Amino acid sequence: VFFQPRPQMNGARVRNKQVNGASNFRRAAPVFKPEEQRIHMLIVALDYRRTGRPLSCAAAAKSVEELARQCGVRWLNAIYDDQCTCENVLAAIRDMTPKCGPDDVFIMYIAGHGASPEDSGAQAGQHSFVFVDRSVSSSTLLPGDELAAAVLEGCPEQTRILFIVDTCYSDPIIDFRRGDWHGRQAILVAGTQDTYNTEEDRGALATHAVLLAIDKLSKVGRENCSAGMLFNAALYENDLVFNGAQDLTVQASPGFATDLMAWPLVPPSGYLSPLSRCSN
Protein backbone atom coordinates (compact mmCIF):
# COMPACT_ATOMS: atom_id res chain seq x y z
CA VAL A 1 0.00 0.00 0.00
CA PHE A 2 2.93 2.38 0.54
CA PHE A 3 4.63 1.84 -2.86
CA GLN A 4 3.57 3.42 -6.14
CA PRO A 5 5.36 3.99 -9.47
CA ARG A 6 7.40 7.17 -9.59
CA PRO A 7 5.68 10.01 -11.50
CA GLN A 8 7.60 12.28 -13.83
CA MET A 9 10.10 14.36 -11.87
CA ASN A 10 8.59 17.64 -13.02
CA GLY A 11 7.72 19.25 -9.71
CA ALA A 12 4.02 18.42 -9.96
CA ARG A 13 1.87 18.50 -6.85
CA VAL A 14 0.09 15.31 -5.83
CA ARG A 15 -3.03 15.71 -3.70
CA ASN A 16 -4.78 12.91 -1.79
CA LYS A 17 -3.03 10.20 -3.83
CA GLN A 18 -0.25 7.82 -2.92
CA VAL A 19 3.21 8.42 -4.34
CA ASN A 20 6.40 6.39 -4.68
CA GLY A 21 7.21 5.22 -1.16
CA ALA A 22 10.29 3.16 -1.99
CA SER A 23 13.59 3.94 -0.25
CA ASN A 24 15.85 5.00 -3.11
CA PHE A 25 17.70 7.69 -1.18
CA ARG A 26 21.49 7.74 -0.92
CA ARG A 27 21.64 9.60 2.39
CA ALA A 28 19.87 8.17 5.44
CA ALA A 29 18.16 10.30 8.06
CA PRO A 30 20.65 12.29 10.18
CA VAL A 31 19.86 10.24 13.30
CA PHE A 32 21.77 7.34 11.74
CA LYS A 33 24.90 9.47 11.18
CA PRO A 34 24.72 12.11 13.92
CA GLU A 35 28.40 13.06 13.68
CA GLU A 36 28.14 13.85 9.97
CA GLN A 37 24.58 15.09 9.49
CA ARG A 38 22.41 17.45 11.50
CA ILE A 39 18.86 18.78 11.45
CA HIS A 40 18.06 22.48 11.65
CA MET A 41 14.37 23.17 12.28
CA LEU A 42 12.26 26.31 12.35
CA ILE A 43 8.70 26.09 13.72
CA VAL A 44 6.21 28.91 13.06
CA ALA A 45 2.66 28.61 14.42
CA LEU A 46 -0.14 31.07 15.09
CA ASP A 47 -3.46 30.95 16.95
CA TYR A 48 -4.47 34.54 15.98
CA ARG A 49 -5.95 35.10 19.42
CA ARG A 50 -6.18 38.87 18.89
CA THR A 51 -8.28 38.48 15.72
CA GLY A 52 -11.80 37.43 14.81
CA ARG A 53 -10.55 34.23 13.16
CA PRO A 54 -8.64 32.34 15.89
CA LEU A 55 -7.10 28.92 15.27
CA SER A 56 -5.68 26.17 17.47
CA CYS A 57 -2.35 25.56 15.73
CA ALA A 58 0.05 26.19 18.60
CA ALA A 59 -0.85 23.02 20.50
CA ALA A 60 -0.12 20.86 17.44
CA ALA A 61 3.09 22.80 16.83
CA LYS A 62 4.17 22.11 20.43
CA SER A 63 3.78 18.40 19.65
CA VAL A 64 6.02 18.87 16.60
CA GLU A 65 8.53 20.68 18.80
CA GLU A 66 8.43 17.77 21.28
CA LEU A 67 9.01 15.32 18.41
CA ALA A 68 11.95 17.38 17.15
CA ARG A 69 13.63 17.27 20.55
CA GLN A 70 13.15 13.51 20.73
CA CYS A 71 14.66 13.19 17.25
CA GLY A 72 17.81 14.96 18.36
CA VAL A 73 17.35 18.11 16.29
CA ARG A 74 20.55 20.08 16.93
CA TRP A 75 19.28 23.56 16.09
CA LEU A 76 15.62 24.24 16.89
CA ASN A 77 13.88 27.61 16.85
CA ALA A 78 10.15 27.84 17.60
CA ILE A 79 8.22 31.08 17.03
CA TYR A 80 4.64 31.39 18.24
CA ASP A 81 1.75 33.83 17.93
CA ASP A 82 2.74 37.49 18.44
CA GLN A 83 6.39 36.69 17.63
CA CYS A 84 5.36 35.66 14.12
CA THR A 85 5.86 38.89 12.23
CA CYS A 86 7.09 38.82 8.64
CA GLU A 87 10.35 40.40 9.77
CA ASN A 88 10.94 37.86 12.55
CA VAL A 89 10.19 34.86 10.34
CA LEU A 90 12.49 36.04 7.56
CA ALA A 91 15.19 36.95 10.08
CA ALA A 92 15.00 33.45 11.60
CA ILE A 93 15.33 31.87 8.16
CA ARG A 94 18.30 34.06 7.27
CA ASP A 95 19.95 33.27 10.60
CA MET A 96 19.48 29.49 10.46
CA THR A 97 19.94 28.48 6.82
CA PRO A 98 23.58 29.60 6.36
CA LYS A 99 24.53 27.35 9.29
CA CYS A 100 23.37 24.26 7.39
CA GLY A 101 26.05 22.00 5.98
CA PRO A 102 25.78 20.15 2.66
CA ASP A 103 24.82 16.89 4.44
CA ASP A 104 22.37 18.56 6.82
CA VAL A 105 18.58 18.89 6.64
CA PHE A 106 16.64 22.13 7.04
CA ILE A 107 13.01 21.66 8.10
CA MET A 108 10.44 24.45 8.25
CA TYR A 109 7.06 23.79 9.84
CA ILE A 110 4.36 26.45 9.40
CA ALA A 111 0.80 26.36 10.76
CA GLY A 112 -1.73 29.16 10.37
CA HIS A 113 -3.93 31.00 7.90
CA GLY A 114 -3.26 31.58 4.21
CA ALA A 115 -4.31 34.44 1.92
CA SER A 116 -5.13 34.69 -1.76
CA PRO A 117 -3.35 36.95 -4.29
CA GLU A 118 -6.43 39.19 -4.21
CA ASP A 119 -6.05 39.67 -0.45
CA SER A 120 -2.35 40.46 -0.58
CA GLY A 121 -2.11 42.33 -3.87
CA ALA A 122 0.50 39.78 -5.01
CA GLN A 123 0.96 38.47 -8.52
CA ALA A 124 -1.51 35.95 -9.90
CA GLY A 125 -0.90 32.51 -8.38
CA GLN A 126 1.22 33.90 -5.54
CA HIS A 127 -0.45 32.90 -2.27
CA SER A 128 0.68 34.22 1.10
CA PHE A 129 1.13 33.20 4.71
CA VAL A 130 -0.81 35.31 7.21
CA PHE A 131 1.51 36.54 9.93
CA VAL A 132 0.85 39.22 12.54
CA ASP A 133 2.04 42.53 13.92
CA ARG A 134 -0.31 42.95 16.88
CA SER A 135 -3.11 42.53 14.33
CA VAL A 136 -3.51 41.18 10.80
CA SER A 137 -3.37 43.45 7.77
CA SER A 138 -2.11 43.45 4.20
CA SER A 139 1.33 44.37 5.54
CA THR A 140 1.51 41.12 7.57
CA LEU A 141 0.97 38.86 4.53
CA LEU A 142 4.18 37.18 3.36
CA PRO A 143 4.08 35.65 -0.13
CA GLY A 144 5.08 31.99 -0.16
CA ASP A 145 7.49 32.74 -2.99
CA GLU A 146 9.36 35.26 -0.82
CA LEU A 147 9.61 32.88 2.11
CA ALA A 148 10.75 30.01 -0.12
CA ALA A 149 13.30 32.24 -1.84
CA ALA A 150 14.85 33.11 1.55
CA VAL A 151 15.25 29.40 2.33
CA LEU A 152 16.63 28.67 -1.12
CA GLU A 153 19.12 31.51 -0.92
CA GLY A 154 20.39 30.58 2.53
CA CYS A 155 20.75 26.79 2.26
CA PRO A 156 23.78 25.24 0.55
CA GLU A 157 22.96 23.51 -2.72
CA GLN A 158 23.27 19.98 -1.30
CA THR A 159 21.27 20.62 1.88
CA ARG A 160 18.04 18.65 2.01
CA ILE A 161 14.98 20.85 2.60
CA LEU A 162 11.60 19.82 4.00
CA PHE A 163 8.57 22.11 4.30
CA ILE A 164 5.61 20.98 6.43
CA VAL A 165 2.70 23.39 5.96
CA ASP A 166 -0.61 23.00 7.79
CA THR A 167 -3.31 25.55 7.03
CA CYS A 168 -7.08 25.78 6.68
CA TYR A 169 -6.43 27.50 3.34
CA SER A 170 -7.01 26.01 -0.10
CA ASP A 171 -3.43 26.19 -1.41
CA PRO A 172 -0.12 24.84 0.02
CA ILE A 173 1.32 28.37 -0.54
CA ILE A 174 4.82 26.99 -1.24
CA ASP A 175 5.26 25.92 -4.88
CA PHE A 176 8.55 24.52 -6.18
CA ARG A 177 7.50 25.30 -9.75
CA ARG A 178 8.05 28.96 -8.89
CA GLY A 179 11.65 29.96 -8.26
CA ASP A 180 14.95 28.24 -9.02
CA TRP A 181 14.26 24.90 -7.32
CA HIS A 182 15.35 22.61 -10.14
CA GLY A 183 18.13 20.31 -8.99
CA ARG A 184 17.57 21.00 -5.29
CA GLN A 185 16.60 18.22 -2.88
CA ALA A 186 13.37 19.57 -1.46
CA ILE A 187 10.03 18.11 -0.40
CA LEU A 188 6.78 19.82 0.59
CA VAL A 189 4.09 18.10 2.68
CA ALA A 190 1.02 20.28 3.11
CA GLY A 191 -2.41 20.08 4.68
CA THR A 192 -5.03 22.28 3.04
CA GLN A 193 -8.80 22.70 2.99
CA ASP A 194 -11.16 22.26 0.06
CA THR A 195 -11.68 25.46 -1.93
CA TYR A 196 -15.45 25.14 -1.75
CA ASN A 197 -15.63 24.90 2.04
CA THR A 198 -15.67 27.88 4.36
CA GLU A 199 -12.25 28.20 5.99
CA GLU A 200 -12.53 26.82 9.51
CA ASP A 201 -10.31 25.69 12.35
CA ARG A 202 -9.74 21.95 12.18
CA GLY A 203 -7.11 21.70 14.89
CA ALA A 204 -4.13 21.11 12.56
CA LEU A 205 -5.40 17.66 11.55
CA ALA A 206 -2.71 17.28 8.88
CA THR A 207 -0.05 17.68 11.57
CA HIS A 208 -1.66 14.96 13.64
CA ALA A 209 -1.89 12.69 10.59
CA VAL A 210 1.87 13.11 10.07
CA LEU A 211 2.59 12.44 13.76
CA LEU A 212 0.41 9.32 13.69
CA ALA A 213 2.24 8.13 10.57
CA ILE A 214 5.63 8.57 12.28
CA ASP A 215 4.29 6.71 15.31
CA LYS A 216 2.88 3.77 13.30
CA LEU A 217 5.88 3.39 10.96
CA SER A 218 8.30 3.31 13.89
CA LYS A 219 6.27 0.50 15.45
CA VAL A 220 6.59 -1.71 12.36
CA GLY A 221 10.32 -1.16 11.88
CA ARG A 222 10.06 1.41 9.11
CA GLU A 223 12.02 4.16 10.83
CA ASN A 224 14.44 4.62 7.93
CA CYS A 225 11.75 5.34 5.35
CA SER A 226 11.43 7.78 2.49
CA ALA A 227 9.42 10.99 2.50
CA GLY A 228 7.10 9.25 0.04
CA MET A 229 6.36 6.39 2.43
CA LEU A 230 5.73 8.83 5.28
CA PHE A 231 3.31 10.82 3.11
CA ASN A 232 1.45 7.65 2.10
CA ALA A 233 1.16 6.62 5.75
CA ALA A 234 -0.09 10.10 6.71
CA LEU A 235 -2.65 9.90 3.91
CA TYR A 236 -3.84 6.57 5.32
CA GLU A 237 -4.14 8.00 8.85
CA ASN A 238 -5.93 11.10 7.54
CA ASP A 239 -8.58 8.91 5.91
CA LEU A 240 -8.81 6.38 8.75
CA VAL A 241 -8.88 8.74 11.73
CA PHE A 242 -10.13 12.04 10.32
CA ASN A 243 -12.22 10.82 7.38
CA GLY A 244 -10.10 12.93 5.03
CA ALA A 245 -11.15 16.19 6.70
CA GLN A 246 -8.11 17.96 5.28
CA ASP A 247 -6.51 17.50 1.87
CA LEU A 248 -2.90 16.31 1.92
CA THR A 249 -0.51 17.40 -0.80
CA VAL A 250 3.08 16.39 -1.49
CA GLN A 251 5.49 17.99 -3.94
CA ALA A 252 9.11 17.32 -4.82
CA SER A 253 11.28 19.97 -6.42
CA PRO A 254 11.76 19.60 -10.20
CA GLY A 255 14.28 16.86 -10.92
CA PHE A 256 13.71 15.26 -7.52
CA ALA A 257 11.20 12.69 -6.18
CA THR A 258 9.58 11.57 -2.94
CA ASP A 259 11.51 8.28 -2.82
CA LEU A 260 14.88 10.05 -3.04
CA MET A 261 14.78 11.71 0.39
CA ALA A 262 14.91 9.87 3.70
CA TRP A 263 12.26 11.15 6.10
CA PRO A 264 14.46 13.09 8.56
CA LEU A 265 12.40 13.05 11.77
CA VAL A 266 13.07 9.64 13.30
CA PRO A 267 12.12 9.36 16.99
CA PRO A 268 13.54 6.85 19.46
CA SER A 269 11.84 3.52 20.05
CA GLY A 270 8.61 3.86 21.98
CA TYR A 271 7.53 7.22 20.52
CA LEU A 272 3.80 7.86 20.86
CA SER A 273 1.98 10.59 18.96
CA PRO A 274 -0.36 12.83 21.00
CA LEU A 275 -3.46 11.04 19.73
CA SER A 276 -1.95 7.63 20.50
CA ARG A 277 -1.27 8.78 24.06
CA CYS A 278 -4.87 9.93 24.36
CA SER A 279 -6.25 6.64 23.06
CA ASN A 280 -4.04 4.72 25.47
Coordinates of C-alpha atoms in Angstrom, one line a residue:
V1 CA 0.0 0.0 0.0
F2 CA 2.9 2.4 0.5
F3 CA 4.6 1.8 -2.9
Q4 CA 3.6 3.4 -6.1
P5 CA 5.4 4.0 -9.5
R6 CA 7.4 7.2 -9.6
P7 CA 5.7 10.0 -11.5
Q8 CA 7.6 12.3 -13.8
M9 CA 10.1 14.4 -11.9
N10 CA 8.6 17.6 -13.0
G11 CA 7.7 19.2 -9.7
A12 CA 4.0 18.4 -10.0
R13 CA 1.9 18.5 -6.9
V14 CA 0.1 15.3 -5.8
R15 CA -3.0 15.7 -3.7
N16 CA -4.8 12.9 -1.8
K17 CA -3.0 10.2 -3.8
Q18 CA -0.2 7.8 -2.9
V19 CA 3.2 8.4 -4.3
N20 CA 6.4 6.4 -4.7
G21 CA 7.2 5.2 -1.2
A22 CA 10.3 3.2 -2.0
S23 CA 13.6 3.9 -0.2
N24 CA 15.9 5.0 -3.1
F25 CA 17.7 7.7 -1.2
R26 CA 21.5 7.7 -0.9
R27 CA 21.6 9.6 2.4
A28 CA 19.9 8.2 5.4
A29 CA 18.2 10.3 8.1
P30 CA 20.6 12.3 10.2
V31 CA 19.9 10.2 13.3
F32 CA 21.8 7.3 11.7
K33 CA 24.9 9.5 11.2
P34 CA 24.7 12.1 13.9
E35 CA 28.4 13.1 13.7
E36 CA 28.1 13.8 10.0
Q37 CA 24.6 15.1 9.5
R38 CA 22.4 17.5 11.5
I39 CA 18.9 18.8 11.5
H40 CA 18.1 22.5 11.7
M41 CA 14.4 23.2 12.3
L42 CA 12.3 26.3 12.3
I43 CA 8.7 26.1 13.7
V44 CA 6.2 28.9 13.1
A45 CA 2.7 28.6 14.4
L46 CA -0.1 31.1 15.1
D47 CA -3.5 31.0 16.9
Y48 CA -4.5 34.5 16.0
R49 CA -6.0 35.1 19.4
R50 CA -6.2 38.9 18.9
T51 CA -8.3 38.5 15.7
G52 CA -11.8 37.4 14.8
R53 CA -10.5 34.2 13.2
P54 CA -8.6 32.3 15.9
L55 CA -7.1 28.9 15.3
S56 CA -5.7 26.2 17.5
C57 CA -2.4 25.6 15.7
A58 CA 0.0 26.2 18.6
A59 CA -0.9 23.0 20.5
A60 CA -0.1 20.9 17.4
A61 CA 3.1 22.8 16.8
K62 CA 4.2 22.1 20.4
S63 CA 3.8 18.4 19.7
V64 CA 6.0 18.9 16.6
E65 CA 8.5 20.7 18.8
E66 CA 8.4 17.8 21.3
L67 CA 9.0 15.3 18.4
A68 CA 11.9 17.4 17.1
R69 CA 13.6 17.3 20.5
Q70 CA 13.1 13.5 20.7
C71 CA 14.7 13.2 17.3
G72 CA 17.8 15.0 18.4
V73 CA 17.3 18.1 16.3
R74 CA 20.5 20.1 16.9
W75 CA 19.3 23.6 16.1
L76 CA 15.6 24.2 16.9
N77 CA 13.9 27.6 16.9
A78 CA 10.2 27.8 17.6
I79 CA 8.2 31.1 17.0
Y80 CA 4.6 31.4 18.2
D81 CA 1.7 33.8 17.9
D82 CA 2.7 37.5 18.4
Q83 CA 6.4 36.7 17.6
C84 CA 5.4 35.7 14.1
T85 CA 5.9 38.9 12.2
C86 CA 7.1 38.8 8.6
E87 CA 10.3 40.4 9.8
N88 CA 10.9 37.9 12.6
V89 CA 10.2 34.9 10.3
L90 CA 12.5 36.0 7.6
A91 CA 15.2 37.0 10.1
A92 CA 15.0 33.5 11.6
I93 CA 15.3 31.9 8.2
R94 CA 18.3 34.1 7.3
D95 CA 19.9 33.3 10.6
M96 CA 19.5 29.5 10.5
T97 CA 19.9 28.5 6.8
P98 CA 23.6 29.6 6.4
K99 CA 24.5 27.3 9.3
C100 CA 23.4 24.3 7.4
G101 CA 26.0 22.0 6.0
P102 CA 25.8 20.1 2.7
D103 CA 24.8 16.9 4.4
D104 CA 22.4 18.6 6.8
V105 CA 18.6 18.9 6.6
F106 CA 16.6 22.1 7.0
I107 CA 13.0 21.7 8.1
M108 CA 10.4 24.4 8.3
Y109 CA 7.1 23.8 9.8
I110 CA 4.4 26.5 9.4
A111 CA 0.8 26.4 10.8
G112 CA -1.7 29.2 10.4
H113 CA -3.9 31.0 7.9
G114 CA -3.3 31.6 4.2
A115 CA -4.3 34.4 1.9
S116 CA -5.1 34.7 -1.8
P117 CA -3.3 36.9 -4.3
E118 CA -6.4 39.2 -4.2
D119 CA -6.0 39.7 -0.4
S120 CA -2.3 40.5 -0.6
G121 CA -2.1 42.3 -3.9
A122 CA 0.5 39.8 -5.0
Q123 CA 1.0 38.5 -8.5
A124 CA -1.5 35.9 -9.9
G125 CA -0.9 32.5 -8.4
Q126 CA 1.2 33.9 -5.5
H127 CA -0.5 32.9 -2.3
S128 CA 0.7 34.2 1.1
F129 CA 1.1 33.2 4.7
V130 CA -0.8 35.3 7.2
F131 CA 1.5 36.5 9.9
V132 CA 0.8 39.2 12.5
D133 CA 2.0 42.5 13.9
R134 CA -0.3 43.0 16.9
S135 CA -3.1 42.5 14.3
V136 CA -3.5 41.2 10.8
S137 CA -3.4 43.4 7.8
S138 CA -2.1 43.4 4.2
S139 CA 1.3 44.4 5.5
T140 CA 1.5 41.1 7.6
L141 CA 1.0 38.9 4.5
L142 CA 4.2 37.2 3.4
P143 CA 4.1 35.6 -0.1
G144 CA 5.1 32.0 -0.2
D145 CA 7.5 32.7 -3.0
E146 CA 9.4 35.3 -0.8
L147 CA 9.6 32.9 2.1
A148 CA 10.7 30.0 -0.1
A149 CA 13.3 32.2 -1.8
A150 CA 14.8 33.1 1.5
V151 CA 15.2 29.4 2.3
L152 CA 16.6 28.7 -1.1
E153 CA 19.1 31.5 -0.9
G154 CA 20.4 30.6 2.5
C155 CA 20.8 26.8 2.3
P156 CA 23.8 25.2 0.6
E157 CA 23.0 23.5 -2.7
Q158 CA 23.3 20.0 -1.3
T159 CA 21.3 20.6 1.9
R160 CA 18.0 18.7 2.0
I161 CA 15.0 20.8 2.6
L162 CA 11.6 19.8 4.0
F163 CA 8.6 22.1 4.3
I164 CA 5.6 21.0 6.4
V165 CA 2.7 23.4 6.0
D166 CA -0.6 23.0 7.8
T167 CA -3.3 25.6 7.0
C168 CA -7.1 25.8 6.7
Y169 CA -6.4 27.5 3.3
S170 CA -7.0 26.0 -0.1
D171 CA -3.4 26.2 -1.4
P172 CA -0.1 24.8 0.0
I173 CA 1.3 28.4 -0.5
I174 CA 4.8 27.0 -1.2
D175 CA 5.3 25.9 -4.9
F176 CA 8.5 24.5 -6.2
R177 CA 7.5 25.3 -9.7
R178 CA 8.1 29.0 -8.9
G179 CA 11.7 30.0 -8.3
D180 CA 14.9 28.2 -9.0
W181 CA 14.3 24.9 -7.3
H182 CA 15.4 22.6 -10.1
G183 CA 18.1 20.3 -9.0
R184 CA 17.6 21.0 -5.3
Q185 CA 16.6 18.2 -2.9
A186 CA 13.4 19.6 -1.5
I187 CA 10.0 18.1 -0.4
L188 CA 6.8 19.8 0.6
V189 CA 4.1 18.1 2.7
A190 CA 1.0 20.3 3.1
G191 CA -2.4 20.1 4.7
T192 CA -5.0 22.3 3.0
Q193 CA -8.8 22.7 3.0
D194 CA -11.2 22.3 0.1
T195 CA -11.7 25.5 -1.9
Y196 CA -15.4 25.1 -1.7
N197 CA -15.6 24.9 2.0
T198 CA -15.7 27.9 4.4
E199 CA -12.2 28.2 6.0
E200 CA -12.5 26.8 9.5
D201 CA -10.3 25.7 12.3
R202 CA -9.7 22.0 12.2
G203 CA -7.1 21.7 14.9
A204 CA -4.1 21.1 12.6
L205 CA -5.4 17.7 11.6
A206 CA -2.7 17.3 8.9
T207 CA 0.0 17.7 11.6
H208 CA -1.7 15.0 13.6
A209 CA -1.9 12.7 10.6
V210 CA 1.9 13.1 10.1
L211 CA 2.6 12.4 13.8
L212 CA 0.4 9.3 13.7
A213 CA 2.2 8.1 10.6
I214 CA 5.6 8.6 12.3
D215 CA 4.3 6.7 15.3
K216 CA 2.9 3.8 13.3
L217 CA 5.9 3.4 11.0
S218 CA 8.3 3.3 13.9
K219 CA 6.3 0.5 15.5
V220 CA 6.6 -1.7 12.4
G221 CA 10.3 -1.2 11.9
R222 CA 10.1 1.4 9.1
E223 CA 12.0 4.2 10.8
N224 CA 14.4 4.6 7.9
C225 CA 11.7 5.3 5.3
S226 CA 11.4 7.8 2.5
A227 CA 9.4 11.0 2.5
G228 CA 7.1 9.3 0.0
M229 CA 6.4 6.4 2.4
L230 CA 5.7 8.8 5.3
F231 CA 3.3 10.8 3.1
N232 CA 1.5 7.6 2.1
A233 CA 1.2 6.6 5.7
A234 CA -0.1 10.1 6.7
L235 CA -2.6 9.9 3.9
Y236 CA -3.8 6.6 5.3
E237 CA -4.1 8.0 8.9
N238 CA -5.9 11.1 7.5
D239 CA -8.6 8.9 5.9
L240 CA -8.8 6.4 8.7
V241 CA -8.9 8.7 11.7
F242 CA -10.1 12.0 10.3
N243 CA -12.2 10.8 7.4
G244 CA -10.1 12.9 5.0
A245 CA -11.1 16.2 6.7
Q246 CA -8.1 18.0 5.3
D247 CA -6.5 17.5 1.9
L248 CA -2.9 16.3 1.9
T249 CA -0.5 17.4 -0.8
V250 CA 3.1 16.4 -1.5
Q251 CA 5.5 18.0 -3.9
A252 CA 9.1 17.3 -4.8
S253 CA 11.3 20.0 -6.4
P254 CA 11.8 19.6 -10.2
G255 CA 14.3 16.9 -10.9
F256 CA 13.7 15.3 -7.5
A257 CA 11.2 12.7 -6.2
T258 CA 9.6 11.6 -2.9
D259 CA 11.5 8.3 -2.8
L260 CA 14.9 10.1 -3.0
M261 CA 14.8 11.7 0.4
A262 CA 14.9 9.9 3.7
W263 CA 12.3 11.1 6.1
P264 CA 14.5 13.1 8.6
L265 CA 12.4 13.1 11.8
V266 CA 13.1 9.6 13.3
P267 CA 12.1 9.4 17.0
P268 CA 13.5 6.8 19.5
S269 CA 11.8 3.5 20.1
G270 CA 8.6 3.9 22.0
Y271 CA 7.5 7.2 20.5
L272 CA 3.8 7.9 20.9
S273 CA 2.0 10.6 19.0
P274 CA -0.4 12.8 21.0
L275 CA -3.5 11.0 19.7
S276 CA -1.9 7.6 20.5
R277 CA -1.3 8.8 24.1
C278 CA -4.9 9.9 24.4
S279 CA -6.3 6.6 23.1
N280 CA -4.0 4.7 25.5

